[in-house]
PDB file of C-alpha atoms in Angstrom:
ATOM      1  CA  MET A 367     -26.092 -12.080  22.963  1.00 39.00           C
ATOM      2  CA  ASN A 368     -22.857 -10.402  23.982  1.00 43.00           C
ATOM      3  CA  LYS A 369     -22.433  -7.005  22.402  1.00 48.00           C
ATOM      4  CA  GLU A 370     -19.539  -7.535  20.020  1.00 51.00           C
ATOM      5  CA  ALA A 371     -18.804  -6.256  16.522  1.00 54.00           C
ATOM      6  CA  MET A 372     -21.087  -7.492  13.754  1.00 53.00           C
ATOM      7  CA  GLU A 373     -21.348  -7.801   9.962  1.00 55.00           C
ATOM      8  CA  LEU A 374     -24.265  -8.311   7.563  1.00 53.00           C
ATOM      9  CA  GLU A 375     -24.050 -11.113   4.998  1.00 53.00           C
ATOM     10  CA  ASN A 376     -26.280 -13.392   2.900  1.00 48.00           C
ATOM     11  CA  GLU A 377     -28.889 -15.857   4.109  1.00 48.00           C
ATOM     12  CA  GLU A 378     -27.223 -18.784   2.383  1.00 44.00           C
ATOM     13  CA  ASN A 379     -24.489 -18.462   5.024  1.00 47.00           C
ATOM     14  CA  GLU A 380     -26.995 -18.476   7.856  1.00 47.00           C
ATOM     15  CA  ASN A 381     -26.980 -22.222   8.394  1.00 47.00           C
ATOM     16  CA  ILE A 382     -23.280 -22.178   9.274  1.00 46.00           C
ATOM     17  CA  ASN A 383     -23.707 -19.788  12.202  1.00 48.00           C
ATOM     18  CA  ASP A 384     -25.369 -22.263  14.567  1.00 54.00           C
ATOM     19  CA  ASN A 385     -22.277 -23.086  16.637  1.00 57.00           C
ATOM     20  CA  PRO A 386     -19.501 -20.480  16.428  1.00 55.00           C
ATOM     21  CA  LEU A 387     -17.683 -21.980  19.418  1.00 58.00           C
ATOM     22  CA  SER A 388     -16.924 -25.036  17.311  1.00 61.00           C
ATOM     23  CA  ALA A 389     -14.639 -22.864  15.191  1.00 59.00           C
ATOM     24  CA  LEU A 390     -12.396 -22.327  18.197  1.00 66.00           C
ATOM     25  CA  GLN A 391     -11.664 -26.049  18.348  1.00 68.00           C
ATOM     26  CA  SER A 392     -10.063 -25.961  14.896  1.00 66.00           C
ATOM     27  CA  ILE A 393      -7.573 -23.153  15.438  1.00 71.00           C
ATOM     28  CA  GLN A 394      -4.904 -25.356  17.034  1.00 71.00           C
ATOM     29  CA  GLY A 395      -4.111 -26.841  13.643  1.00 73.00           C
ATOM     30  CA  PHE A 396      -3.493 -23.377  12.174  1.00 77.00           C
ATOM     31  CA  LEU A 397      -1.927 -21.406  15.031  1.00 84.00           C
ATOM     32  CA  THR A 398       0.852 -21.715  17.542  1.00 87.00           C
ATOM     33  CA  LYS A 399       0.031 -21.506  21.241  1.00 89.00           C
ATOM     34  CA  GLU A 400       1.089 -17.854  21.340  1.00 91.00           C
ATOM     35  CA  GLU A 401      -1.042 -17.059  18.297  1.00 90.00           C
ATOM     36  CA  GLU A 402      -4.020 -18.897  19.759  1.00 89.00           C
ATOM     37  CA  LEU A 403      -3.775 -16.889  22.993  1.00 92.00           C
ATOM     38  CA  THR A 404      -3.413 -13.664  20.981  1.00 94.00           C
ATOM     39  CA  PHE A 405      -6.582 -14.442  19.027  1.00 91.00           C
ATOM     40  CA  MET A 406      -8.447 -15.082  22.277  1.00 90.00           C
ATOM     41  CA  GLN A 407      -7.225 -11.708  23.595  1.00 92.00           C
ATOM     42  CA  ILE A 408      -8.483  -9.995  20.411  1.00 93.00           C
ATOM     43  CA  LEU A 409     -11.808 -11.800  20.767  1.00 88.00           C
ATOM     44  CA  PHE A 410     -12.059 -10.832  24.424  1.00 87.00           C
ATOM     45  CA  SER A 411     -11.089  -7.191  23.840  1.00 87.00           C
ATOM     46  CA  SER A 412     -13.624  -6.801  21.018  1.00 82.00           C
ATOM     47  CA  SER A 413     -16.511  -7.188  23.457  1.00 73.00           C
ATOM     48  CA  ALA A 414     -18.406  -3.983  24.195  1.00 55.00           C
ATOM     49  CA  THR A 415     -19.152  -5.230  27.696  1.00 54.00           C
ATOM     50  CA  ILE A 416     -15.435  -5.550  28.441  1.00 51.00           C
ATOM     51  CA  ARG A 417     -13.683  -2.609  26.816  1.00 52.00           C
ATOM     52  CA  MET A 418     -16.385   0.052  27.197  1.00 52.00           C
ATOM     53  CA  GLY A 419     -15.657   1.792  23.918  1.00 55.00           C
ATOM     54  CA  ASN A 420     -11.976   0.914  23.485  1.00 66.00           C
ATOM     55  CA  PHE A 421     -12.548  -2.065  21.226  1.00 79.00           C
ATOM     56  CA  GLY A 422      -9.891  -4.458  20.017  1.00 86.00           C
ATOM     57  CA  LEU A 423      -6.128  -4.235  20.339  1.00 92.00           C
ATOM     58  CA  SER A 424      -3.584  -1.991  18.698  1.00 92.00           C
ATOM     59  CA  ARG A 425      -1.140  -3.565  16.245  1.00 94.00           C
ATOM     60  CA  LYS A 426       1.648  -2.934  18.745  1.00 95.00           C
ATOM     61  CA  GLU A 427      -0.253  -4.862  21.421  1.00 95.00           C
ATOM     62  CA  VAL A 428      -0.863  -7.763  19.037  1.00 96.00           C
ATOM     63  CA  GLU A 429       2.786  -7.919  17.974  1.00 96.00           C
ATOM     64  CA  LYS A 430       3.863  -7.826  21.615  1.00 95.00           C
ATOM     65  CA  LEU A 431       1.582 -10.770  22.437  1.00 95.00           C
ATOM     66  CA  LEU A 432       2.923 -12.684  19.428  1.00 94.00           C
ATOM     67  CA  GLY A 433       6.519 -11.777  20.133  1.00 93.00           C
ATOM     68  CA  VAL A 434       7.027 -10.618  16.543  1.00 92.00           C
ATOM     69  CA  ASN A 435       7.732  -7.410  14.674  1.00 91.00           C
ATOM     70  CA  GLY A 436       7.136  -6.550  11.026  1.00 91.00           C
ATOM     71  CA  ASP A 437       4.508  -6.847   8.315  1.00 93.00           C
ATOM     72  CA  GLU A 438       5.232 -10.423   7.253  1.00 93.00           C
ATOM     73  CA  ALA A 439       4.654 -12.025  10.661  1.00 93.00           C
ATOM     74  CA  PHE A 440       1.726  -9.765  11.545  1.00 95.00           C
ATOM     75  CA  PHE A 441      -0.252 -10.302   8.337  1.00 95.00           C
ATOM     76  CA  SER A 442       0.623 -13.999   8.264  1.00 93.00           C
ATOM     77  CA  PHE A 443      -1.063 -14.309  11.652  1.00 93.00           C
ATOM     78  CA  LEU A 444      -4.170 -12.474  10.434  1.00 94.00           C
ATOM     79  CA  LYS A 445      -4.377 -14.655   7.322  1.00 92.00           C
ATOM     80  CA  ARG A 446      -4.054 -17.935   9.192  1.00 90.00           C
ATOM     81  CA  VAL A 447      -6.457 -17.050  11.995  1.00 90.00           C
ATOM     82  CA  ASN A 448      -9.063 -15.996   9.442  1.00 90.00           C
ATOM     83  CA  GLN A 449      -8.591 -19.250   7.551  1.00 87.00           C
ATOM     84  CA  ALA A 450      -9.269 -21.124  10.776  1.00 84.00           C
ATOM     85  CA  VAL A 451     -12.381 -19.260  11.937  1.00 84.00           C
ATOM     86  CA  SER A 452     -13.805 -17.659   8.780  1.00 82.00           C
ATOM     87  CA  ARG A 453     -17.115 -19.512   8.993  1.00 79.00           C
ATOM     88  CA  TYR A 454     -17.978 -17.740  12.236  1.00 82.00           C
ATOM     89  CA  PHE A 455     -15.504 -14.915  12.873  1.00 86.00           C
ATOM     90  CA  LYS A 456     -13.394 -12.395  11.012  1.00 88.00           C
ATOM     91  CA  VAL A 457     -10.338 -10.645  12.416  1.00 93.00           C
ATOM     92  CA  ILE A 458      -9.697  -7.302  10.762  1.00 91.00           C
ATOM     93  CA  TYR A 459      -6.927  -4.733  10.959  1.00 93.00           C
ATOM     94  CA  ASP A 460      -7.931  -1.126  10.415  1.00 87.00           C
ATOM     95  CA  GLU A 461      -4.703   0.604   9.464  1.00 87.00           C
ATOM     96  CA  ARG A 462      -6.205   4.083   9.740  1.00 81.00           C
ATOM     97  CA  LYS A 463      -7.264   3.509  13.346  1.00 81.00           C
ATOM     98  CA  ASN A 464      -4.454   1.053  14.090  1.00 87.00           C
ATOM     99  CA  GLN A 465      -6.916  -1.385  15.646  1.00 88.00           C
ATOM    100  CA  VAL A 466      -7.314  -5.148  15.377  1.00 93.00           C
ATOM    101  CA  VAL A 467     -10.820  -6.377  16.178  1.00 91.00           C
ATOM    102  CA  SER A 468     -12.748  -9.619  15.888  1.00 89.00           C
ATOM    103  CA  LEU A 469     -16.192  -9.731  14.294  1.00 87.00           C
ATOM    104  CA  MET A 470     -18.732 -12.522  14.688  1.00 81.00           C
ATOM    105  CA  ARG A 471     -21.008 -13.428  11.782  1.00 76.00           C
ATOM    106  CA  VAL A 472     -24.624 -13.053  12.894  1.00 72.00           C
ATOM    107  CA  PRO A 473     -27.729 -13.618  10.720  1.00 67.00           C
ATOM    108  CA  ALA A 474     -29.780 -10.459  10.295  1.00 61.00           C
ATOM    109  CA  LYS A 475     -32.786 -12.000  12.036  1.00 66.00           C
ATOM    110  CA  GLN A 476     -30.644 -12.564  15.121  1.00 68.00           C
ATOM    111  CA  ALA A 477     -29.185  -9.069  14.799  1.00 65.00           C
ATOM    112  CA  ARG A 478     -32.607  -7.688  15.700  1.00 66.00           C
ATOM    113  CA  ASN A 479     -31.766  -8.693  19.263  1.00 70.00           C
ATOM    114  CA  VAL A 480     -28.944  -6.144  19.178  1.00 73.00           C
ATOM    115  CA  LEU A 481     -30.108  -3.414  16.778  1.00 81.00           C
ATOM    116  CA  ASN A 482     -33.568  -2.550  15.506  1.00 85.00           C
ATOM    117  CA  LYS A 483     -34.181  -1.484  11.911  1.00 81.00           C
ATOM    118  CA  GLU A 484     -34.048   2.238  12.774  1.00 87.00           C
ATOM    119  CA  SER A 485     -30.599   1.894  14.355  1.00 90.00           C
ATOM    120  CA  LEU A 486     -29.407  -0.112  11.364  1.00 85.00           C
ATOM    121  CA  ALA A 487     -30.777   2.558   9.028  1.00 85.00           C
ATOM    122  CA  ILE A 488     -28.909   5.285  10.917  1.00 91.00           C
ATOM    123  CA  LEU A 489     -25.724   3.240  10.784  1.00 91.00           C
ATOM    124  CA  MET A 490     -26.157   2.707   7.042  1.00 86.00           C
ATOM    125  CA  PHE A 491     -26.529   6.461   6.557  1.00 89.00           C
ATOM    126  CA  ILE A 492     -23.418   7.217   8.636  1.00 93.00           C
ATOM    127  CA  PHE A 493     -21.514   4.505   6.757  1.00 89.00           C
ATOM    128  CA  TYR A 494     -22.526   6.021   3.423  1.00 84.00           C
ATOM    129  CA  HIS A 495     -21.819   9.569   4.611  1.00 88.00           C
ATOM    130  CA  GLN A 496     -18.305   8.736   5.806  1.00 89.00           C
ATOM    131  CA  GLU A 497     -17.062   5.694   3.856  1.00 84.00           C
ATOM    132  CA  VAL A 498     -18.595   6.602   0.492  1.00 78.00           C
ATOM    133  CA  LEU A 499     -18.760  10.401   0.596  1.00 83.00           C
ATOM    134  CA  GLN A 500     -15.535  10.558   2.654  1.00 87.00           C
ATOM    135  CA  ASN A 501     -16.777  12.900   5.363  1.00 91.00           C
ATOM    136  CA  GLU A 502     -14.739  12.786   8.548  1.00 93.00           C
ATOM    137  CA  TYR A 503     -17.796  12.823  10.825  1.00 95.00           C
ATOM    138  CA  THR A 504     -21.593  13.070  10.791  1.00 95.00           C
ATOM    139  CA  LEU A 505     -23.474  15.717  12.744  1.00 95.00           C
ATOM    140  CA  PHE A 506     -26.594  14.941  14.723  1.00 93.00           C
ATOM    141  CA  SER A 507     -28.380  17.681  12.766  1.00 91.00           C
ATOM    142  CA  GLN A 508     -27.587  15.797   9.546  1.00 92.00           C
ATOM    143  CA  LEU A 509     -29.410  12.778  10.937  1.00 91.00           C
ATOM    144  CA  ILE A 510     -32.334  15.010  11.862  1.00 88.00           C
ATOM    145  CA  ASN A 511     -32.456  16.500   8.372  1.00 86.00           C
ATOM    146  CA  SER A 512     -32.297  13.065   6.777  1.00 83.00           C
ATOM    147  CA  PHE A 513     -35.042  11.542   8.882  1.00 75.00           C
ATOM    148  CA  GLY A 514     -37.374  14.549   8.928  1.00 66.00           C
ATOM    149  CA  HIS A 515     -37.831  18.055  10.226  1.00 62.00           C
ATOM    150  CA  GLU A 516     -36.594  18.811  13.707  1.00 64.00           C
ATOM    151  CA  SER A 517     -38.960  18.250  16.595  1.00 69.00           C
ATOM    152  CA  LEU A 518     -38.586  17.085  20.167  1.00 70.00           C
ATOM    153  CA  GLN A 519     -40.186  13.749  19.335  1.00 81.00           C
ATOM    154  CA  VAL A 520     -37.937  13.111  16.319  1.00 81.00           C
ATOM    155  CA  THR A 521     -34.849  14.244  18.228  1.00 86.00           C
ATOM    156  CA  ARG A 522     -35.568  11.847  21.078  1.00 89.00           C
ATOM    157  CA  LYS A 523     -36.311   8.961  18.721  1.00 89.00           C
ATOM    158  CA  ILE A 524     -33.090   9.415  16.765  1.00 91.00           C
ATOM    159  CA  GLN A 525     -31.064   9.764  19.954  1.00 91.00           C
ATOM    160  CA  ALA A 526     -32.641   6.570  21.289  1.00 93.00           C
ATOM    161  CA  ASN A 527     -31.596   4.733  18.121  1.00 92.00           C
ATOM    162  CA  VAL A 528     -28.092   6.216  18.077  1.00 94.00           C
ATOM    163  CA  ASP A 529     -27.347   5.056  21.620  1.00 93.00           C
ATOM    164  CA  PRO A 530     -27.260   1.312  20.747  1.00 91.00           C
ATOM    165  CA  LEU A 531     -24.735   2.060  17.992  1.00 92.00           C
ATOM    166  CA  LYS A 532     -22.442   3.615  20.567  1.00 90.00           C
ATOM    167  CA  LYS A 533     -22.950   0.727  22.969  1.00 85.00           C
ATOM    168  CA  ILE A 534     -21.878  -1.921  20.446  1.00 84.00           C
ATOM    169  CA  GLY A 535     -18.915   0.206  19.366  1.00 84.00           C
ATOM    170  CA  ALA A 536     -20.082   0.958  15.811  1.00 88.00           C
ATOM    171  CA  ILE A 537     -19.768   4.740  16.275  1.00 92.00           C
ATOM    172  CA  GLU A 538     -18.096   7.066  18.721  1.00 90.00           C
ATOM    173  CA  ILE A 539     -18.452  10.698  19.689  1.00 92.00           C
ATOM    174  CA  TYR A 540     -16.261  12.954  17.563  1.00 92.00           C
ATOM    175  CA  ASP A 541     -14.958  16.204  19.043  1.00 90.00           C
ATOM    176  CA  THR A 542     -15.749  19.098  16.680  1.00 89.00           C
ATOM    177  CA  ASN A 543     -15.112  21.854  19.232  1.00 86.00           C
ATOM    178  CA  SER A 544     -18.783  22.811  19.023  1.00 85.00           C
ATOM    179  CA  ASP A 545     -21.873  22.214  21.113  1.00 87.00           C
ATOM    180  CA  GLU A 546     -23.428  19.912  18.507  1.00 90.00           C
ATOM    181  CA  GLU A 547     -22.859  16.199  18.873  1.00 93.00           C
ATOM    182  CA  ALA A 548     -21.030  14.496  16.024  1.00 95.00           C
ATOM    183  CA  TYR A 549     -20.293  10.841  15.318  1.00 96.00           C
ATOM    184  CA  GLN A 550     -17.494   8.931  13.650  1.00 94.00           C
ATOM    185  CA  LEU A 551     -17.474   5.312  12.531  1.00 91.00           C
ATOM    186  CA  THR A 552     -15.206   3.054  14.519  1.00 88.00           C
ATOM    187  CA  THR A 553     -13.270   0.105  13.103  1.00 85.00           C
ATOM    188  CA  ILE A 554     -16.287  -2.030  13.974  1.00 85.00           C
ATOM    189  CA  GLY A 555     -18.778   0.265  12.261  1.00 87.00           C
ATOM    190  CA  ALA A 556     -16.669   0.612   9.133  1.00 85.00           C
ATOM    191  CA  HIS A 557     -16.542  -3.181   8.704  1.00 83.00           C
ATOM    192  CA  LEU A 558     -19.971  -4.133   9.997  1.00 83.00           C
ATOM    193  CA  PHE A 559     -21.621  -4.477   6.581  1.00 77.00           C
ATOM    194  CA  SER A 560     -20.318  -7.407   4.553  1.00 74.00           C
ATOM    195  CA  ASP A 561     -19.581  -7.124   0.845  1.00 71.00           C
ATOM    196  CA  SER A 562     -22.588  -9.308   0.068  1.00 71.00           C
ATOM    197  CA  PHE A 563     -24.863  -7.061   2.094  1.00 71.00           C
ATOM    198  CA  LEU A 564     -23.547  -3.923   0.403  1.00 72.00           C
ATOM    199  CA  ARG A 565     -23.959  -5.506  -3.018  1.00 69.00           C
ATOM    200  CA  ARG A 566     -27.532  -6.349  -2.109  1.00 69.00           C
ATOM    201  CA  TYR A 567     -28.139  -2.766  -1.100  1.00 66.00           C
ATOM    202  CA  ALA A 568     -26.540  -1.439  -4.296  1.00 65.00           C
ATOM    203  CA  GLU A 569     -28.851  -3.681  -6.306  1.00 64.00           C
ATOM    204  CA  PHE A 570     -31.823  -2.463  -4.314  1.00 62.00           C
ATOM    205  CA  SER A 571     -30.966   1.222  -4.654  1.00 58.00           C
ATOM    206  CA  GLN A 572     -30.015   0.832  -8.336  1.00 56.00           C
ATOM    207  CA  SER A 573     -27.025   3.087  -7.740  1.00 53.00           C
ATOM    208  CA  ASN A 574     -29.219   6.018  -6.764  1.00 57.00           C
ATOM    209  CA  GLN A 575     -28.178   8.391  -3.999  1.00 58.00           C
ATOM    210  CA  LEU A 576     -28.949   6.981  -0.569  1.00 54.00           C
ATOM    211  CA  HIS A 577     -32.111   8.296   1.107  1.00 61.00           C
ATOM    212  CA  MET A 578     -33.475   7.310   4.477  1.00 59.00           C
ATOM    213  CA  GLU A 579     -36.744   6.092   2.970  1.00 64.00           C
ATOM    214  CA  ASP A 580     -34.750   3.702   0.765  1.00 61.00           C
ATOM    215  CA  VAL A 581     -32.739   2.476   3.732  1.00 61.00           C
ATOM    216  CA  LEU A 582     -35.844   1.728   5.788  1.00 61.00           C
ATOM    217  CA  ARG A 583     -37.498  -0.052   2.863  1.00 61.00           C
ATOM    218  CA  PHE A 584     -34.297  -2.040   2.351  1.00 58.00           C
ATOM    219  CA  PHE A 585     -34.186  -3.287   5.922  1.00 56.00           C
ATOM    220  CA  LYS A 586     -37.894  -4.063   5.867  1.00 57.00           C
ATOM    221  CA  ARG A 587     -37.597  -5.960   2.601  1.00 53.00           C
ATOM    222  CA  TYR A 588     -34.393  -7.898   3.135  1.00 48.00           C
ATOM    223  CA  ASN A 589     -33.752  -8.160   6.852  1.00 47.00           C
ATOM    224  CA  MET A 590     -36.889  -7.890   8.914  1.00 38.00           C
ATOM    225  CA  ASN A 591     -39.339 -10.139   7.057  1.00 38.00           C
ATOM    226  CA  GLY A 592     -39.125 -13.905   7.073  1.00 33.00           C
ATOM    227  CA  GLY A 593     -40.191 -14.504   3.478  1.00 34.00           C
ATOM    228  CA  VAL A 594     -37.236 -12.941   1.666  1.00 35.00           C
ATOM    229  CA  PRO A 595     -33.474 -13.593   1.625  1.00 40.00           C
ATOM    230  CA  ASP A 596     -31.591 -12.338   4.673  1.00 44.00           C
ATOM    231  CA  ASP A 597     -28.112 -10.965   5.069  1.00 48.00           C
ATOM    232  CA  THR A 598     -26.233 -11.173   8.338  1.00 47.00           C
ATOM    233  CA  LEU A 599     -24.285  -9.059  10.748  1.00 50.00           C
ATOM    234  CA  GLU A 600     -20.887  -9.978  12.150  1.00 55.00           C
ATOM    235  CA  ALA A 601     -20.572  -9.330  15.836  1.00 49.00           C
TER     236      ALA A 601
END
């Protein structure tokens, strides 16, 4: 599986993710030739194996490819491309980061080929810490404190599970002008979890404060076992 951006969603959608390339055949009825080529450039640039950390395109780049300028034309393009490929892909615009990226919908069982449950748990914590609590970044020491007391073994394990998140573009190193490593969600990481997945987690946690033990139980219960409903990632 190519390492592209991903999003978790419900199992009932899983049966529609068997042939995402078929969605590309339908876009000609929704998009002009220029818009079709622009979408393919967004799709191409959202691959972690291509951009090496610089995922997606800026709004300026997209507008240049489209030959347009202004909100109406830009958001019209996003709306129509998402109507055409919504069963398999989602194109998002992160205004804060000024990035346009494409996400592919991937069932959670398949997502195990990209991220294990520990990496997903770390990403969920960082998502909660930054998107919910509105922290600008998350320190490595905060991950250590959340997963357990500091030790060489724990430090190495967490680092090993953080690395895949950087490789798929979900997080990036944040410069804090200190020796301690810090992480910030990217556009991909901020949109990786679908609304359905987050609702499922909220139901599971019963609106309690997020703890790592809860996160791990959540992934074990809903994503890693075959006998219960799955959500999916978008990649």
